[in-house]
Amino acid sequence: MTPYQTTNHFLEQGFALLEMEPRYKALLMTPSRELRVELAIEMDDGSIGNYIGYRVQHDNARGPYKGGLRYHPEVDIDEVRALASLMTWKTALIGVPYGGAKGGIQVDPSQLSPRELERLTRRFTEQIGEFIGPAIDIPAPDMNTNAQVMSWIFDQYSRRYGYSPGVVTGKPVGLHGSLGRDAATGRGCLFAIRETLSARGEQLNKASFVIQGFGNVGSWFARLVHEAGGRVVAVSDVHGGIANPEGLDVPALMRYVAETKRVGGFPGAKDISNAELLTTPCDVLVPAALGHVITAENAGQINARYVLEAANGPCTAQGDAVLNSRGIVCIPDIFANAGGVTVSYFEWVQNTQNLRWTEAEVNQRLEEHMVSAHAAIVKAMEDYGGCSMRAAAFALAVQRVKEATDLRGLG
Ligand code: NAD
């Protein structure tokens, strides 16, 4: 299955619980608009770089399209479609007034100079400019994009359409960004696992964690879970992983990564491969990098009781089925990593009102959203007679999008 097929497979689980009329399915599955743009830029050596960018706007029944922008060599239309659809269900589930979208450029950004990356980002903004805006579609960071990339989008868009901080979120705090946005996805993951564990009579500070990916989401989650007393026993990045069953010194690891740009070789830990990382014994396995990493092939060897989907789409349909059959609780992406879009929403609210909330205020509101979404999932699981967290989450989200669609009408 492709990523988009996987997303639709999970969506169908929600449809089934809701006994959805077939005529709604195509309506709710199909993206509203798909943009594919050519991005020709001058490279530093005078040659011409030619890249392809995408923006898929999946649904806007509940609010403007919203979703991240990914720079990665494997970006393609199918992946962007899948990620855009997930955003529709995530924003509905977490209760922020947005629809779903996603963008991506097929590029390996590590091969580009900062100036080339800036030109590419500005060209992409020009190409999709008329289709985005604070009340239309609001991009945000995702893999290999960050607050600097968001600043370029903000600047390029504002040159043509007027000063518009609300056109992107995940901006730097010095340029209309929100306090707490950088940590938000990792912090949301922390609340998601804390609530899931405590609903089962377990505690975060007695649990061990294995984390795949040490970027924005993975490193913030590692830091916050370590501060909360959890034991991080293994982490990895694109180059490979490290493990120490006694627990890694996360603050020291953060300093090490800041210097060396990789986790490998961290003193006091054993180097392992990314494949080994996924089967390392722990209570909670946290995929926080790419999609489709938990598959029919490796799900049988996973040595965890919980999988916390910090990444988008980390389980294939078959991988997910194996986890379910083994009684491993999977905390689905549309809930687990919704902290990012929640604080993006807070940033946009602050931008549109020209005010600033304190970090404590941001974190407290984020916690309220995550706790209440968890409670709604638990109730739906009871109402539907013991389904998976994922099926319950999709059913809740679909119900909300369908209601908004019905109320607005197709006119
Ligand atoms: P990032 O670019 O900051 O970090 C990605 C990390 O994954 C890096 O450490 C990289 O080395 C590692 N990685 C890349 N390929 C890998 C591989 N093959 N094996 C192991 N590790 C690999 O990205 P991010 O923003 O932290 O996003 C990570 C995931 O979280 C993505 O799936 C993204 O869609 C999802 N997500 C991000 C946000 C956000 O706010 N940034 C919000 C919701 C979901």
PDB file of C-alpha atoms and ligand atoms in Angstrom, residues 70 72 83 90 102 141-145 181 185 212-218 236-239 274 288-291 310-312 337 340, ligand 1:
ATOM      1  CA  ARG A  70       8.376  18.945   4.025  1.00  0.00           C
ATOM      2  CA  HIS A  72      12.823  15.505   1.412  1.00  0.00           C
ATOM      3  CA  LEU A  83      -0.208  13.781   4.961  1.00  0.00           C
ATOM      4  CA  LYS A  90      -5.994  15.721  13.209  1.00  0.00           C
ATOM      5  CA  LYS A 102       0.319  19.495   3.322  1.00  0.00           C
ATOM      6  CA  PRO A 141       7.319  23.362   9.554  1.00  0.00           C
ATOM      7  CA  ASP A 142       7.716  19.626   9.001  1.00  0.00           C
ATOM      8  CA  MET A 143      10.719  17.420   8.184  1.00  0.00           C
ATOM      9  CA  ASN A 144      13.759  19.518   7.214  1.00  0.00           C
ATOM     10  CA  THR A 145      11.941  22.836   7.428  1.00  0.00           C
ATOM     11  CA  ARG A 181       5.816  26.360  19.404  1.00  0.00           C
ATOM     12  CA  THR A 185       4.806  18.587  19.128  1.00  0.00           C
ATOM     13  CA  GLN A 212      13.533   6.979  16.289  1.00  0.00           C
ATOM     14  CA  GLY A 213      14.473  10.435  14.962  1.00  0.00           C
ATOM     15  CA  PHE A 214      16.240  13.163  16.908  1.00  0.00           C
ATOM     16  CA  GLY A 215      14.996  16.257  15.080  1.00  0.00           C
ATOM     17  CA  ASN A 216      12.483  18.783  16.329  1.00  0.00           C
ATOM     18  CA  VAL A 217       9.941  16.247  17.570  1.00  0.00           C
ATOM     19  CA  GLY A 218      12.218  13.426  18.732  1.00  0.00           C
ATOM     20  CA  SER A 236      18.518   7.350  16.476  1.00  0.00           C
ATOM     21  CA  ASP A 237      18.826   9.718  13.544  1.00  0.00           C
ATOM     22  CA  VAL A 238      19.271   9.196   9.807  1.00  0.00           C
ATOM     23  CA  HIS A 239      22.855   7.960  10.352  1.00  0.00           C
ATOM     24  CA  ASN A 274      17.976   1.904  12.907  1.00  0.00           C
ATOM     25  CA  ALA A 288       9.558  10.327  15.322  1.00  0.00           C
ATOM     26  CA  ALA A 289      11.050  10.382  11.814  1.00  0.00           C
ATOM     27  CA  LEU A 290       9.617   8.905   8.623  1.00  0.00           C
ATOM     28  CA  GLY A 291       6.438   7.113   7.588  1.00  0.00           C
ATOM     29  CA  ALA A 310       5.131  11.038  16.984  1.00  0.00           C
ATOM     30  CA  ALA A 311       5.823  10.804  13.231  1.00  0.00           C
ATOM     31  CA  ASN A 312       3.036  10.927  10.673  1.00  0.00           C
ATOM     32  CA  ASN A 337       1.533  14.543  17.350  1.00  0.00           C
ATOM     33  CA  GLY A 340       2.253  20.975  16.807  1.00  0.00           C
TER      34      GLY A 340
HETATM   35  P1  NAD B   1      13.177  16.999  11.590  1.00  0.00           P
HETATM   36  O1  NAD B   1      13.623  17.204  10.209  1.00  0.00           O
HETATM   37  O2  NAD B   1      13.390  18.073  12.603  1.00  0.00           O
HETATM   38  O3  NAD B   1      13.852  15.663  12.181  1.00  0.00           O
HETATM   39  C1  NAD B   1      13.788  14.420  11.539  1.00  0.00           C
HETATM   40  C2  NAD B   1      14.686  13.435  12.270  1.00  0.00           C
HETATM   41  O4  NAD B   1      14.523  12.136  11.690  1.00  0.00           O
HETATM   42  C3  NAD B   1      16.178  13.772  12.160  1.00  0.00           C
HETATM   43  O5  NAD B   1      16.814  13.452  13.384  1.00  0.00           O
HETATM   44  C4  NAD B   1      16.652  12.821  11.063  1.00  0.00           C
HETATM   45  O6  NAD B   1      18.041  12.529  11.156  1.00  0.00           O
HETATM   46  C5  NAD B   1      15.798  11.593  11.372  1.00  0.00           C
HETATM   47  N1  NAD B   1      15.674  10.687  10.244  1.00  0.00           N
HETATM   48  C6  NAD B   1      15.496  10.986   8.932  1.00  0.00           C
HETATM   49  N2  NAD B   1      15.468   9.856   8.210  1.00  0.00           N
HETATM   50  C7  NAD B   1      15.608   8.838   9.071  1.00  0.00           C
HETATM   51  C8  NAD B   1      15.668   7.429   8.935  1.00  0.00           C
HETATM   52  N3  NAD B   1      15.592   6.851   7.731  1.00  0.00           N
HETATM   53  N4  NAD B   1      15.826   6.678  10.059  1.00  0.00           N
HETATM   54  C9  NAD B   1      15.913   7.271  11.270  1.00  0.00           C
HETATM   55  N5  NAD B   1      15.878   8.581  11.463  1.00  0.00           N
HETATM   56  C10 NAD B   1      15.725   9.357  10.389  1.00  0.00           C
HETATM   57  O7  NAD B   1      11.621  16.602  11.482  1.00  0.00           O
HETATM   58  P2  NAD B   1      10.502  16.761  12.605  1.00  0.00           P
HETATM   59  O8  NAD B   1       9.855  18.093  12.425  1.00  0.00           O
HETATM   60  O9  NAD B   1      11.048  16.358  13.943  1.00  0.00           O
HETATM   61  O10 NAD B   1       9.427  15.687  12.092  1.00  0.00           O
HETATM   62  C11 NAD B   1       9.553  14.304  12.409  1.00  0.00           C
HETATM   63  C12 NAD B   1       8.224  13.609  12.190  1.00  0.00           C
HETATM   64  O11 NAD B   1       7.223  14.228  13.013  1.00  0.00           O
HETATM   65  C13 NAD B   1       7.681  13.691  10.763  1.00  0.00           C
HETATM   66  O12 NAD B   1       6.985  12.495  10.467  1.00  0.00           O
HETATM   67  C14 NAD B   1       6.708  14.847  10.830  1.00  0.00           C
HETATM   68  O13 NAD B   1       5.692  14.749   9.837  1.00  0.00           O
HETATM   69  C15 NAD B   1       6.139  14.650  12.217  1.00  0.00           C
HETATM   70  N6  NAD B   1       5.531  15.862  12.788  1.00  0.00           N
HETATM   71  C16 NAD B   1       6.259  17.003  12.948  1.00  0.00           C
HETATM   72  C17 NAD B   1       5.653  18.115  13.513  1.00  0.00           C
HETATM   73  C18 NAD B   1       6.421  19.387  13.806  1.00  0.00           C
HETATM   74  O14 NAD B   1       5.848  20.266  14.450  1.00  0.00           O
HETATM   75  N7  NAD B   1       7.668  19.517  13.383  1.00  0.00           N
HETATM   76  C19 NAD B   1       4.302  18.065  13.892  1.00  0.00           C
HETATM   77  C20 NAD B   1       3.590  16.887  13.722  1.00  0.00           C
HETATM   78  C21 NAD B   1       4.230  15.783  13.176  1.00  0.00           C
END
